[in-house]
Amino acid sequence: MRNKIPCSAERLGLLDPQMIQAISEGSAFQIAQKYLTENRVRIGEADDARITSTLIGNSGLYEQTIRLKDGHLLSQCSCALPEEPMCRHCIAVLLESYRRDQPQQSRNPRVPKGSKTPPLASASLNGNASVTQWRAADVKLSDAMQFMEWIQPATKAIQAHQQLPDAPTLKGSEVSIWIETIRGLAESRRESDQGSTRLTAEIRDRETHVRRLSEELRTSMDEMKATQTTAQALQLDIATCQATMAKVAELATEMIAHEEQMRVAAGELLQEGSPFQQFADSVKEIAQALKEAVRPSP
Ligand SMILES: [Zn+2]
């Protein structure tokens, strides 16, 4: 059976259980939920606009194709049930498709920095159900394949500390956020490597400086030691000089004492000299008299 329902949703991934229930017959929705719990749906191919699937129904295997085209949700099932506007099988497929997307959304609950806030998507189904929800993060198989092709050379480049290869352009895809995150991490590591290199160079410079200072200190200590030796020698010389000076002073005192003794001796000698003088004068007088006496008479 085929059905066509007006739908303003941009992607099939935007249809959540509430919206699906709003366009379903109550009993058909309940049975579809039961199929879901019993894990009866097998989705073959799925993208934003088309899902192909099979479902194990109560009377055999049924095939479904659900499409989003020109503002309409087109559902097709190999069953012959008269449920309107969609059979229980197609409802179950939409629920399963939504459920499949959920773990991916919960793995990426936060919006990474730099990415735009996802716009609000509004969907109106069957003209009477209007629901507003956040855009679901979905990944197309082709995007994932491109990512897998990129991540291998990218990993090698990261291991070799090289520039990352050019990434595939996947605007609006969840994969582009993964790529941006990896790029950001690689960039942080590159900056941290540069910082580390700079720090190592600074440490080396400082070590050289400290080595030079140590050498200067050693030279200064050697010089100080030499100066101490010289000072000790000078002290010895001064002590010798002092001893010599003391001896000189002693000799001077002795000389002064000897001079006094000499002066006394000279004085005594002068006193003892006067009888000699008198005797000499007497001898001189006798000699004069004798000379007068022996002089021939005229
Ligand atoms: Zn069906």
Short mmCIF file of C-alpha atoms in Angstrom, two decimals, residues 201-217:
data_model
loop_
_atom_site.label_atom_id
_atom_site.label_comp_id
_atom_site.label_asym_id
_atom_site.label_seq_id
_atom_site.Cartn_x
_atom_site.Cartn_y
_atom_site.Cartn_z
CA ALA A 201 66.24 26.16 25.28
CA GLU A 202 65.72 28.52 28.25
CA ILE A 203 66.83 25.83 30.70
CA ARG A 204 69.95 25.20 28.60
CA ASP A 205 70.74 28.97 28.58
CA ARG A 206 70.31 29.17 32.33
CA GLU A 207 72.52 26.13 32.88
CA THR A 208 75.25 27.79 30.80
CA HIS A 209 74.86 30.98 32.85
CA VAL A 210 75.06 29.06 36.14
CA ARG A 211 78.15 27.19 34.89
CA ARG A 212 79.83 30.52 34.01
CA LEU A 213 78.93 31.98 37.42
CA SER A 214 80.38 28.88 39.14
CA GLU A 215 83.63 29.28 37.21
CA GLU A 216 83.82 32.96 38.19
CA LEU A 217 83.15 32.02 41.81
#
